[in-house]
Amino acid sequence: MQVLKFGGTSVNDAKAIAQVAAIAADQLKTDPNVVVVTSAMRGVTDLLINSAKAAASGDRQRYRDARSTLVTRHRDAAEVLIPDLDDLARVQELTDERIREFERLCMAVAILGELTDRGLAVISGLGERLLAPILAAAIRARGLKAEFVDAGELIVTDDNHASAAPDMDATRAATRGRLLPLLEAGVMPVVTGFVAATPSGVPTVLGRGGSDYSAAILGAALDADEIQIWTDVDGVLTADPRIVKEARTLSELTYSEAAELAYFGAKVLHPKTMLPAIDLGITISVRNTFNPGFAGTRIVAQAVNVGTVKALTVIRGLALITVAGRGMMGVPGIAARTFAAVAAQGANVLMISQASSEQSICFVLPEPDASHVVAALESAFAGEIHRRLIDRVTLEPEVVIVAVVGEGMRGTPGIAAKLFGALGEKQLNVIAVAQGSSEANISLVLAAADADAAVRYMHTAFGLAG
Ligand code: ASP
Ligand code: MG
């Protein structure tokens, strides 16, 4: 059993979709059970979301313009891909219906002047619901049996509509009940990524970039042998090739390395993708739709070649906040109150570091949240600041996190020394450091201006170019 997921660029136009159909057909030669999961066409989800947001603020032109883009892109692709006129007519009818639904929903949002998460989930999931029937027909055009399936019938989630969490037991039952009979009948299911539904059938979505996660959830529900994530690059790279020319594709990674990399900004995989696969030990592979002969990256429980540092990533657009003061030493509850104040602002903390002198706590968060958080901390600690127990709450803007990832760093001495050596030699200043106790990741906070140079030096220092 193979679950094949195709990203937005892989289904961007008729030519790309034809390539996807060829890959799916090819897979069928080695495995009779193939399930396809698809994203929306590239840019479509953004278009839908932006139209809905504009509608909420009274702008009705935006969704009318989007409407014609959606009609053209989907109808044109279908026309090229589906030679059978009856099949084409059915698919075009479905496309038109979905686009009318989009317009009606946006009109309702404009009238209400409000966009709820529930409304946003319905509208943002339309891209997958538009594309999957076209892809299914394109696969049928190759003489195979394929059928479009709405993941709202398969993936059961909570009601956190815009970033819903799956109920794996309910999902397993629904998925097997719906997909196994199709597979037994020799029909390839073509499932919408990203979308799901609550137990009562209200549409939800799994969060931006969530179709990787959809594929992993379905793969686990079906006890698949492999989950293949087909994208537009050769796999997971040692570093961003725009920064490091010599960056190369990793042939193998562990689940935790892939999760660390995804969490720390490597764009290839949604960070949650590994979760459903870990328990069952399902291999995830990252493949390139436009270079299908290349093996890509395999993500497994245990790597054959452990190595030490595997890859480097950068998260940009961050700020560092420090709460400092000599009076903090040995005082319980400062950290709890700090992070309670941060959480109350809805800010996501990416990294925390406290030295054992306990004279400061620093943490990193997205820059847009920083000034609110500083204000919230100043008011939460007004008493301590007044009594001089806390000297200050400072904000350092324009920083990045460079994450150094590799499970083989665990128990290997000298990695940190080599890292700081490489940076020190080039006069690059490390502002803060954190290492998780898993030792699979060391995170460095650097000034944004130093990021690219730091990544290049470390890439060389750790011999990542091979
Ligand atoms: N189409 C959705 C998005 O753009 C899901 C995905 O592409 O994975 O977020
Ligand atoms: Mg995507």
CSV table of C-alpha atoms and ligand atoms in Angstrom, one decimal:
chain,number,residue,atom,x,y,z
A,1,MET,CA,0.0,0.0,0.0
A,2,GLN,CA,1.4,3.4,-1.1
A,3,VAL,CA,0.0,6.8,-0.4
A,4,LEU,CA,1.2,9.4,-2.9
A,5,LYS,CA,0.8,13.1,-2.0
A,6,PHE,CA,1.3,15.8,-4.7
A,7,GLY,CA,2.0,19.4,-3.7
A,8,GLY,CA,0.7,22.6,-5.3
A,9,THR,CA,3.5,23.0,-7.9
A,10,SER,CA,3.0,19.3,-8.9
A,11,VAL,CA,-0.6,20.1,-9.9
A,12,ASN,CA,-0.1,23.7,-11.1
A,13,ASP,CA,-1.3,23.2,-14.7
A,14,ALA,CA,-2.3,20.6,-17.2
A,15,LYS,CA,1.3,19.6,-18.0
A,16,ALA,CA,2.2,19.1,-14.4
A,17,ILE,CA,-1.1,17.2,-13.7
A,18,ALA,CA,-0.4,14.9,-16.7
A,19,GLN,CA,3.0,14.1,-15.1
A,20,VAL,CA,1.3,13.3,-11.8
A,21,ALA,CA,-1.0,11.0,-13.5
A,22,ALA,CA,1.9,9.2,-15.2
A,23,ILE,CA,3.7,8.8,-11.8
A,24,ALA,CA,0.6,7.4,-10.2
A,25,ALA,CA,0.1,5.0,-13.1
A,26,ASP,CA,3.7,3.9,-12.9
A,27,GLN,CA,3.4,3.2,-9.2
A,28,LEU,CA,0.5,0.9,-9.9
A,29,LYS,CA,2.9,-1.4,-11.8
A,30,THR,CA,4.8,-2.3,-8.6
A,31,ASP,CA,2.0,-2.0,-6.0
A,32,PRO,CA,-1.7,-2.7,-6.7
A,33,ASN,CA,-2.8,-0.4,-3.8
A,34,VAL,CA,-2.2,3.2,-4.5
A,35,VAL,CA,-3.9,6.1,-2.9
A,36,VAL,CA,-3.4,9.6,-4.2
A,37,VAL,CA,-3.7,12.8,-2.1
A,38,THR,CA,-3.6,16.1,-3.7
A,39,SER,CA,-3.1,19.8,-2.8
A,40,ALA,CA,-4.7,22.7,-4.5
A,41,MET,CA,-3.1,24.2,-7.6
A,42,ARG,CA,-0.2,26.5,-6.6
A,43,GLY,CA,-1.4,29.8,-5.3
A,44,VAL,CA,-5.1,28.8,-5.2
A,45,THR,CA,-5.4,28.5,-1.4
A,46,ASP,CA,-3.8,31.9,-0.9
A,47,LEU,CA,-6.2,33.3,-3.5
A,48,LEU,CA,-9.2,31.8,-1.7
A,49,ILE,CA,-8.1,33.1,1.7
A,50,ASN,CA,-7.3,36.6,0.5
A,51,SER,CA,-10.6,36.8,-1.3
A,52,ALA,CA,-12.5,35.8,1.8
A,53,LYS,CA,-10.6,38.3,4.0
A,54,ALA,CA,-11.2,41.1,1.5
A,55,ALA,CA,-14.9,40.2,1.4
A,56,ALA,CA,-15.0,40.4,5.2
A,57,SER,CA,-13.7,44.0,5.0
A,58,GLY,CA,-16.3,44.9,2.4
A,59,ASP,CA,-14.3,44.4,-0.8
A,60,ARG,CA,-16.4,42.4,-3.2
A,61,GLN,CA,-14.2,43.0,-6.3
A,62,ARG,CA,-11.5,40.7,-5.0
A,63,TYR,CA,-13.6,37.5,-5.0
A,64,ARG,CA,-15.1,38.4,-8.4
A,65,ASP,CA,-11.6,38.7,-9.9
A,66,ALA,CA,-10.6,35.5,-8.1
A,67,ARG,CA,-13.6,33.7,-9.6
A,68,SER,CA,-12.5,34.2,-13.1
A,69,THR,CA,-8.9,33.1,-12.3
A,70,LEU,CA,-10.3,29.9,-10.7
A,71,VAL,CA,-12.6,29.2,-13.7
A,72,THR,CA,-9.9,29.7,-16.2
A,73,ARG,CA,-7.2,27.7,-14.4
A,74,HIS,CA,-9.4,24.7,-13.6
A,75,ARG,CA,-11.5,24.6,-16.8
A,76,ASP,CA,-8.5,25.0,-19.0
A,77,ALA,CA,-6.6,22.2,-17.3
A,78,ALA,CA,-9.6,19.9,-17.5
A,79,GLU,CA,-10.0,20.5,-21.2
A,80,VAL,CA,-6.5,19.5,-22.0
A,81,LEU,CA,-6.5,16.5,-19.7
A,82,ILE,CA,-9.8,14.8,-20.2
A,83,PRO,CA,-10.4,13.5,-23.7
A,84,ASP,CA,-13.6,11.7,-22.9
A,85,LEU,CA,-16.4,14.3,-23.5
A,86,ASP,CA,-18.8,12.8,-21.0
A,87,ASP,CA,-16.2,12.7,-18.3
A,88,LEU,CA,-15.1,16.2,-19.2
A,89,ALA,CA,-18.7,17.6,-19.0
A,90,ARG,CA,-19.2,16.0,-15.6
A,91,VAL,CA,-15.9,17.4,-14.2
A,92,GLN,CA,-16.6,20.9,-15.6
A,93,GLU,CA,-20.1,20.8,-14.0
A,94,LEU,CA,-18.5,20.0,-10.7
A,95,THR,CA,-15.9,22.8,-11.1
A,96,ASP,CA,-18.6,25.3,-11.9
A,97,GLU,CA,-20.7,24.2,-8.9
A,98,ARG,CA,-17.7,24.6,-6.6
A,99,ILE,CA,-16.9,28.1,-7.9
A,100,ARG,CA,-20.5,29.2,-7.5
A,101,GLU,CA,-20.3,27.9,-3.9
A,102,PHE,CA,-17.1,30.0,-3.5
A,103,GLU,CA,-18.9,33.1,-4.7
A,104,ARG,CA,-21.9,32.5,-2.5
A,105,LEU,CA,-19.7,32.0,0.5
A,106,CYS,CA,-17.8,35.2,-0.1
A,107,MET,CA,-21.0,37.1,-0.7
A,108,ALA,CA,-22.3,35.9,2.7
A,109,VAL,CA,-19.0,36.9,4.3
A,110,ALA,CA,-19.3,40.4,2.7
A,111,ILE,CA,-22.9,40.7,4.0
A,112,LEU,CA,-22.0,39.6,7.5
A,113,GLY,CA,-18.8,41.7,7.5
A,114,GLU,CA,-17.1,38.9,9.4
A,115,LEU,CA,-15.0,35.9,8.6
A,116,THR,CA,-15.1,33.2,11.3
A,117,ASP,CA,-12.6,30.3,11.4
A,118,ARG,CA,-15.4,28.0,10.4
A,119,GLY,CA,-16.1,30.1,7.3
A,120,LEU,CA,-12.5,30.3,6.5
A,121,ALA,CA,-12.1,26.6,6.7
A,122,VAL,CA,-14.9,26.0,4.2
A,123,ILE,CA,-13.6,28.6,1.8
A,124,SER,CA,-9.9,27.7,2.0
A,125,GLY,CA,-10.5,24.0,1.4
A,126,LEU,CA,-12.2,24.6,-1.9
A,127,GLY,CA,-8.9,24.5,-3.9
A,128,GLU,CA,-8.4,20.8,-3.1
A,129,ARG,CA,-12.1,20.1,-3.7
A,130,LEU,CA,-11.7,21.8,-7.2
A,131,LEU,CA,-8.6,19.9,-8.2
A,132,ALA,CA,-9.1,16.4,-7.0
A,133,PRO,CA,-11.9,15.5,-9.5
A,134,ILE,CA,-9.8,16.9,-12.3
A,135,LEU,CA,-6.8,14.7,-11.3
A,136,ALA,CA,-9.0,11.6,-10.9
A,137,ALA,CA,-10.3,12.2,-14.4
A,138,ALA,CA,-6.7,12.7,-15.7
A,139,ILE,CA,-5.8,9.3,-14.3
A,140,ARG,CA,-8.8,7.7,-15.9
A,141,ALA,CA,-7.7,9.2,-19.2
A,142,ARG,CA,-4.7,6.8,-19.0
A,143,GLY,CA,-7.2,3.9,-19.0
A,144,LEU,CA,-7.0,3.3,-15.2
A,145,LYS,CA,-9.8,3.2,-12.7
A,146,ALA,CA,-9.7,6.2,-10.4
A,147,GLU,CA,-12.3,8.0,-8.3
A,148,PHE,CA,-12.3,11.3,-6.5
A,149,VAL,CA,-12.9,11.1,-2.7
A,150,ASP,CA,-13.6,14.1,-0.4
A,151,ALA,CA,-11.4,13.7,2.7
A,152,GLY,CA,-14.3,15.2,4.7
A,153,GLU,CA,-15.6,11.6,4.6
A,154,LEU,CA,-12.3,10.2,5.8
A,155,ILE,CA,-10.5,12.4,8.3
A,156,VAL,CA,-12.5,13.1,11.5
A,157,THR,CA,-11.2,16.1,13.5
A,158,ASP,CA,-12.0,18.3,16.5
A,159,ASP,CA,-13.7,21.6,15.8
A,160,ASN,CA,-10.6,23.8,15.8
A,161,HIS,CA,-11.7,24.6,12.2
A,162,ALA,CA,-8.7,26.3,10.8
A,163,SER,CA,-6.1,24.0,12.3
A,164,ALA,CA,-7.9,20.9,13.3
A,165,ALA,CA,-6.5,17.8,15.1
A,166,PRO,CA,-7.5,14.3,13.9
A,167,ASP,CA,-9.2,11.7,16.0
A,168,MET,CA,-7.2,8.7,14.7
A,169,ASP,CA,-9.6,6.0,15.8
A,170,ALA,CA,-12.6,7.5,14.1
A,171,THR,CA,-10.4,8.4,11.1
A,172,ARG,CA,-9.1,4.9,10.8
A,173,ALA,CA,-12.6,3.4,10.8
A,174,ALA,CA,-14.0,5.9,8.3
A,175,THR,CA,-11.0,5.7,6.0
A,176,ARG,CA,-10.9,1.9,5.8
A,177,GLY,CA,-14.6,1.7,5.4
A,178,ARG,CA,-14.5,4.1,2.4
A,179,LEU,CA,-11.2,3.3,0.7
A,180,LEU,CA,-10.6,-0.4,1.1
A,181,PRO,CA,-13.6,-1.4,-1.0
A,182,LEU,CA,-12.5,1.0,-3.7
A,183,LEU,CA,-9.0,-0.5,-3.6
A,184,GLU,CA,-10.3,-4.1,-3.7
A,185,ALA,CA,-12.3,-3.1,-6.8
A,186,GLY,CA,-9.1,-1.9,-8.4
A,187,VAL,CA,-10.0,1.7,-8.2
A,188,MET,CA,-7.4,4.3,-7.2
A,189,PRO,CA,-8.8,6.8,-4.7
A,190,VAL,CA,-7.8,10.4,-5.4
A,191,VAL,CA,-8.3,12.2,-2.1
A,192,THR,CA,-8.4,15.9,-1.3
A,193,GLY,CA,-5.5,16.9,1.0
A,194,PHE,CA,-5.8,19.6,3.7
A,195,VAL,CA,-9.5,19.2,4.3
A,196,ALA,CA,-11.3,17.2,6.9
A,197,ALA,CA,-14.6,17.4,8.9
A,198,THR,CA,-15.9,17.2,12.5
A,199,PRO,CA,-17.9,14.1,13.6
A,200,SER,CA,-21.0,15.9,12.6
A,201,GLY,CA,-19.6,16.7,9.2
A,202,VAL,CA,-18.7,20.4,9.5
A,203,PRO,CA,-15.7,21.1,7.2
A,204,THR,CA,-12.4,21.8,8.8
A,205,VAL,CA,-8.8,22.1,7.5
A,206,LEU,CA,-5.5,20.8,9.0
A,207,GLY,CA,-3.6,24.1,8.9
A,208,ARG,CA,-1.6,25.7,6.1
A,209,GLY,CA,0.6,23.2,4.2
A,210,GLY,CA,-1.5,20.5,5.8
A,211,SER,CA,-1.9,18.1,2.9
A,212,ASP,CA,1.4,16.4,3.8
A,213,TYR,CA,-0.2,15.7,7.1
A,214,SER,CA,-3.4,14.4,5.4
A,215,ALA,CA,-1.3,11.9,3.5
A,216,ALA,CA,0.4,10.7,6.7
A,217,ILE,CA,-2.9,10.4,8.5
A,218,LEU,CA,-4.3,8.3,5.7
A,219,GLY,CA,-1.2,6.3,5.4
A,220,ALA,CA,-1.4,5.4,9.1
A,221,ALA,CA,-5.1,4.7,8.9
A,222,LEU,CA,-4.5,2.3,6.0
A,223,ASP,CA,-1.3,0.7,7.5
A,224,ALA,CA,0.5,1.8,4.3
A,225,ASP,CA,4.0,0.6,3.6
A,226,GLU,CA,5.1,4.0,2.4
A,227,ILE,CA,4.0,7.6,2.3
A,228,GLN,CA,5.5,9.5,-0.7
A,229,ILE,CA,5.5,13.3,-0.6
A,230,TRP,CA,6.0,14.4,-4.2
A,231,THR,CA,7.1,18.0,-4.5
A,232,ASP,CA,9.2,20.3,-6.7
A,233,VAL,CA,12.7,19.6,-5.3
A,234,ASP,CA,14.8,16.5,-5.1
A,235,GLY,CA,14.3,15.9,-1.4
A,236,VAL,CA,15.4,17.3,1.9
A,237,LEU,CA,18.6,19.3,1.4
A,238,THR,CA,21.6,19.9,3.8
A,239,ALA,CA,20.8,23.6,3.6
A,240,ASP,CA,18.8,26.1,1.5
A,241,PRO,CA,20.5,26.1,-1.9
A,242,ARG,CA,19.9,29.8,-2.3
A,243,ILE,CA,22.3,30.3,0.6
A,244,VAL,CA,24.7,27.4,0.1
A,245,LYS,CA,25.5,26.5,-3.5
A,246,GLU,CA,27.0,23.2,-2.6
A,247,ALA,CA,23.9,22.0,-0.6
A,248,ARG,CA,23.0,18.5,-1.5
A,249,THR,CA,20.1,16.1,-1.1
A,250,LEU,CA,20.1,13.9,1.9
A,251,SER,CA,19.4,10.3,1.0
A,252,GLU,CA,18.2,9.4,4.5
A,253,LEU,CA,16.9,11.1,7.6
A,254,THR,CA,15.3,9.9,10.9
A,255,TYR,CA,11.8,10.9,11.9
A,256,SER,CA,13.1,13.2,14.6
A,257,GLU,CA,15.7,14.9,12.3
A,258,ALA,CA,13.0,15.5,9.7
A,259,ALA,CA,10.6,16.8,12.4
A,260,GLU,CA,13.3,19.2,13.7
A,261,LEU,CA,14.1,20.4,10.2
A,262,ALA,CA,10.5,21.0,9.3
A,263,TYR,CA,9.8,22.7,12.6
A,264,PHE,CA,12.8,24.9,12.1
A,265,GLY,CA,11.8,26.2,8.7
A,266,ALA,CA,12.8,23.7,6.1
A,267,LYS,CA,9.8,24.1,3.8
A,268,VAL,CA,9.7,20.6,2.2
A,269,LEU,CA,7.5,18.9,4.8
A,270,HIS,CA,4.8,20.0,7.2
A,271,PRO,CA,6.2,19.4,10.8
A,272,LYS,CA,3.3,17.2,11.8
A,273,THR,CA,3.8,14.8,8.9
A,274,MET,CA,6.1,12.5,10.9
A,275,LEU,CA,3.7,12.0,13.8
A,276,PRO,CA,1.3,9.4,12.4
A,277,ALA,CA,4.1,7.6,10.6
A,278,ILE,CA,6.3,7.1,13.7
A,279,ASP,CA,4.0,4.8,15.7
A,280,LEU,CA,3.7,2.4,12.8
A,281,GLY,CA,7.2,2.9,11.4
A,282,ILE,CA,5.9,3.8,8.0
A,283,THR,CA,8.7,5.1,5.6
A,284,ILE,CA,8.1,8.6,4.3
A,285,SER,CA,9.9,9.5,1.1
A,286,VAL,CA,10.2,13.0,-0.4
A,287,ARG,CA,10.3,12.8,-4.2
A,288,ASN,CA,10.5,15.3,-7.1
A,289,THR,CA,7.6,15.2,-9.5
A,290,PHE,CA,9.8,16.8,-12.2
A,291,ASN,CA,12.7,14.4,-11.7
A,292,PRO,CA,10.9,11.1,-10.9
A,293,GLY,CA,13.9,9.0,-11.7
A,294,PHE,CA,15.7,10.4,-8.6
A,295,ALA,CA,15.3,8.4,-5.4
A,296,GLY,CA,14.8,11.5,-3.2
A,297,THR,CA,15.0,11.4,0.6
A,298,ARG,CA,13.8,8.5,2.8
A,299,ILE,CA,12.7,9.3,6.3
A,300,VAL,CA,12.8,6.2,8.6
A,301,ALA,CA,13.1,5.3,12.3
A,302,GLN,CA,16.8,4.4,12.2
A,303,ALA,CA,19.2,5.8,9.7
A,304,VAL,CA,21.8,3.4,8.2
A,305,ASN,CA,24.4,6.1,8.0
A,306,VAL,CA,24.1,8.0,11.3
A,307,GLY,CA,26.6,10.8,10.7
A,308,THR,CA,26.7,13.8,13.1
A,309,VAL,CA,25.4,17.1,11.7
A,310,LYS,CA,23.0,16.4,8.8
A,311,ALA,CA,21.5,19.7,7.9
A,312,LEU,CA,21.2,23.4,8.7
A,313,THR,CA,18.1,25.6,8.6
A,314,VAL,CA,17.3,29.2,9.2
A,315,ILE,CA,14.1,30.8,10.6
A,316,ARG,CA,14.0,34.5,9.8
A,317,GLY,CA,11.8,37.4,11.0
A,318,LEU,CA,12.4,36.8,14.7
A,319,ALA,CA,13.0,38.9,17.8
A,320,LEU,CA,14.8,38.0,21.0
A,321,ILE,CA,13.3,39.1,24.3
A,322,THR,CA,15.3,39.0,27.6
A,323,VAL,CA,13.9,39.4,31.1
A,324,ALA,CA,16.9,40.1,33.3
A,325,GLY,CA,17.6,41.1,36.8
A,326,ARG,CA,19.7,40.1,39.8
A,327,GLY,CA,16.7,39.7,41.9
A,328,MET,CA,15.4,36.8,39.8
A,329,MET,CA,17.9,34.3,41.3
A,330,GLY,CA,16.2,31.6,43.2
A,331,VAL,CA,12.8,33.2,42.9
A,332,PRO,CA,10.3,30.5,41.9
A,333,GLY,CA,7.6,31.3,39.4
A,334,ILE,CA,9.4,34.0,37.3
A,335,ALA,CA,9.6,31.6,34.3
A,336,ALA,CA,6.0,30.5,34.7
A,337,ARG,CA,4.8,34.1,34.9
A,338,THR,CA,6.9,35.1,31.9
A,339,PHE,CA,5.5,32.4,29.6
A,340,ALA,CA,2.0,32.9,30.9
A,341,ALA,CA,2.2,36.5,29.8
A,342,VAL,CA,3.6,35.4,26.4
A,343,ALA,CA,0.9,32.8,26.0
A,344,ALA,CA,-1.8,35.4,26.8
A,345,GLN,CA,-0.6,37.3,23.8
A,346,GLY,CA,-1.1,34.3,21.6
A,347,ALA,CA,2.6,34.4,20.7
A,348,ASN,CA,4.5,31.2,19.7
A,349,VAL,CA,7.9,30.8,21.4
A,350,LEU,CA,10.5,29.1,19.2
A,351,MET,CA,13.3,28.8,21.6
A,352,ILE,CA,14.1,29.4,25.3
A,353,SER,CA,17.3,29.8,27.1
A,354,GLN,CA,18.2,30.4,30.7
A,355,ALA,CA,21.7,30.3,32.1
A,356,SER,CA,22.3,28.6,35.5
A,357,SER,CA,23.1,31.9,37.1
A,358,GLU,CA,19.3,32.5,36.7
A,359,GLN,CA,19.9,36.2,36.1
A,360,SER,CA,18.1,36.2,32.8
A,361,ILE,CA,15.6,34.3,30.7
A,362,CYS,CA,15.6,34.9,27.0
A,363,PHE,CA,13.3,33.6,24.3
A,364,VAL,CA,12.7,34.0,20.6
A,365,LEU,CA,9.4,34.7,18.9
A,366,PRO,CA,8.2,36.1,15.6
A,367,GLU,CA,9.0,39.7,15.2
A,368,PRO,CA,5.4,41.0,14.7
A,369,ASP,CA,4.5,39.7,18.2
A,370,ALA,CA,7.5,41.1,20.0
A,371,SER,CA,6.3,44.6,21.0
A,372,HIS,CA,3.0,43.4,22.4
A,373,VAL,CA,4.8,40.7,24.4
A,374,VAL,CA,7.3,43.3,25.8
A,375,ALA,CA,4.4,45.5,26.9
A,376,ALA,CA,2.6,42.5,28.5
A,377,LEU,CA,5.8,41.5,30.4
A,378,GLU,CA,6.4,45.0,31.6
A,379,SER,CA,2.9,45.1,33.1
A,380,ALA,CA,3.1,41.6,34.5
A,381,PHE,CA,6.3,42.4,36.3
A,382,ALA,CA,5.6,46.0,37.1
A,383,GLY,CA,6.0,45.3,40.9
A,384,GLU,CA,9.3,43.5,40.4
A,385,ILE,CA,10.6,46.2,38.1
A,386,HIS,CA,9.6,48.9,40.6
A,387,ARG,CA,11.4,47.0,43.4
A,388,ARG,CA,14.4,46.5,41.1
A,389,LEU,CA,14.2,42.7,41.3
A,390,ILE,CA,13.9,42.7,37.5
A,391,ASP,CA,16.1,45.3,35.9
A,392,ARG,CA,14.6,45.3,32.4
A,393,VAL,CA,12.7,43.6,29.6
A,394,THR,CA,14.7,44.1,26.5
A,395,LEU,CA,13.9,43.4,22.9
A,396,GLU,CA,16.5,42.6,20.2
A,397,PRO,CA,14.9,42.8,16.8
A,398,GLU,CA,16.1,41.3,13.5
A,399,VAL,CA,17.5,38.0,14.7
A,400,VAL,CA,17.3,34.6,13.2
A,401,ILE,CA,17.6,31.1,14.5
A,402,VAL,CA,20.0,28.8,12.8
A,403,ALA,CA,19.2,25.2,13.7
A,404,VAL,CA,21.9,22.6,13.4
A,405,VAL,CA,20.2,19.2,13.1
A,406,GLY,CA,21.4,15.6,13.4
A,407,GLU,CA,20.7,12.7,15.7
A,408,GLY,CA,24.2,11.6,15.5
A,409,MET,CA,25.2,14.7,17.5
A,410,ARG,CA,23.8,12.8,20.5
A,411,GLY,CA,26.7,11.6,22.6
A,412,THR,CA,29.3,12.9,20.2
A,413,PRO,CA,31.6,15.4,21.9
A,414,GLY,CA,33.1,18.4,20.2
A,415,ILE,CA,30.2,19.3,18.0
A,416,ALA,CA,29.5,22.6,19.9
A,417,ALA,CA,33.2,23.4,19.9
A,418,LYS,CA,33.5,22.9,16.2
A,419,LEU,CA,30.4,25.0,15.7
A,420,PHE,CA,31.5,27.9,17.8
A,421,GLY,CA,35.0,27.6,16.4
A,422,ALA,CA,33.7,28.0,12.8
A,423,LEU,CA,31.7,31.1,13.8
A,424,GLY,CA,34.4,32.6,16.0
A,425,GLU,CA,37.0,32.3,13.3
A,426,LYS,CA,34.8,34.5,11.0
A,427,GLN,CA,33.9,37.0,13.8
A,428,LEU,CA,30.2,36.0,13.8
A,429,ASN,CA,28.6,36.6,17.1
A,430,VAL,CA,26.3,34.1,18.7
A,431,ILE,CA,23.6,35.9,20.8
A,432,ALA,CA,22.0,32.9,22.5
A,433,VAL,CA,22.1,29.1,22.3
A,434,ALA,CA,19.8,26.3,23.1
A,435,GLN,CA,20.2,22.6,22.9
A,436,GLY,CA,17.3,20.2,23.4
A,437,SER,CA,18.0,17.2,25.6
A,438,SER,CA,17.3,15.0,22.6
A,439,GLU,CA,20.6,16.5,21.4
A,440,ALA,CA,19.3,16.2,17.9
A,441,ASN,CA,19.2,20.0,17.5
A,442,ILE,CA,21.4,22.9,18.6
A,443,SER,CA,19.8,26.3,18.0
A,444,LEU,CA,21.8,29.5,17.6
A,445,VAL,CA,20.4,33.0,17.7
A,446,LEU,CA,22.3,35.3,15.4
A,447,ALA,CA,21.8,38.8,14.0
A,448,ALA,CA,19.8,38.5,10.7
A,449,ALA,CA,22.7,40.1,8.8
A,450,ASP,CA,25.1,37.2,9.9
A,451,ALA,CA,22.7,34.3,9.0
A,452,ASP,CA,23.8,33.5,5.5
A,453,ALA,CA,27.5,33.7,6.2
A,454,ALA,CA,27.1,31.5,9.3
A,455,VAL,CA,25.2,28.8,7.4
A,456,ARG,CA,27.9,28.8,4.7
A,457,TYR,CA,30.8,28.4,7.1
A,458,MET,CA,29.1,25.7,9.2
A,459,HIS,CA,28.1,23.8,6.1
A,460,THR,CA,31.8,23.7,5.1
A,461,ALA,CA,33.0,23.1,8.7
A,462,PHE,CA,30.8,20.0,9.0
A,463,GLY,CA,31.7,18.8,5.6
A,464,LEU,CA,28.0,18.7,4.5
A,465,ALA,CA,28.8,19.2,0.8
A,466,GLY,CA,30.0,15.6,0.8
B,1,ASP,N1,-3.4,24.0,-0.2
B,1,ASP,C1,-3.1,24.0,1.2
B,1,ASP,C2,-2.2,25.2,1.5
B,1,ASP,O1,-1.7,25.9,0.6
B,1,ASP,C3,-2.5,22.8,1.8
B,1,ASP,C4,-1.2,22.3,1.2
B,1,ASP,O2,-0.8,22.9,0.1
B,1,ASP,O3,-0.6,21.4,1.7
B,1,ASP,O4,-1.9,25.5,2.7
B,2,MG,MG,1.5,23.1,-0.3
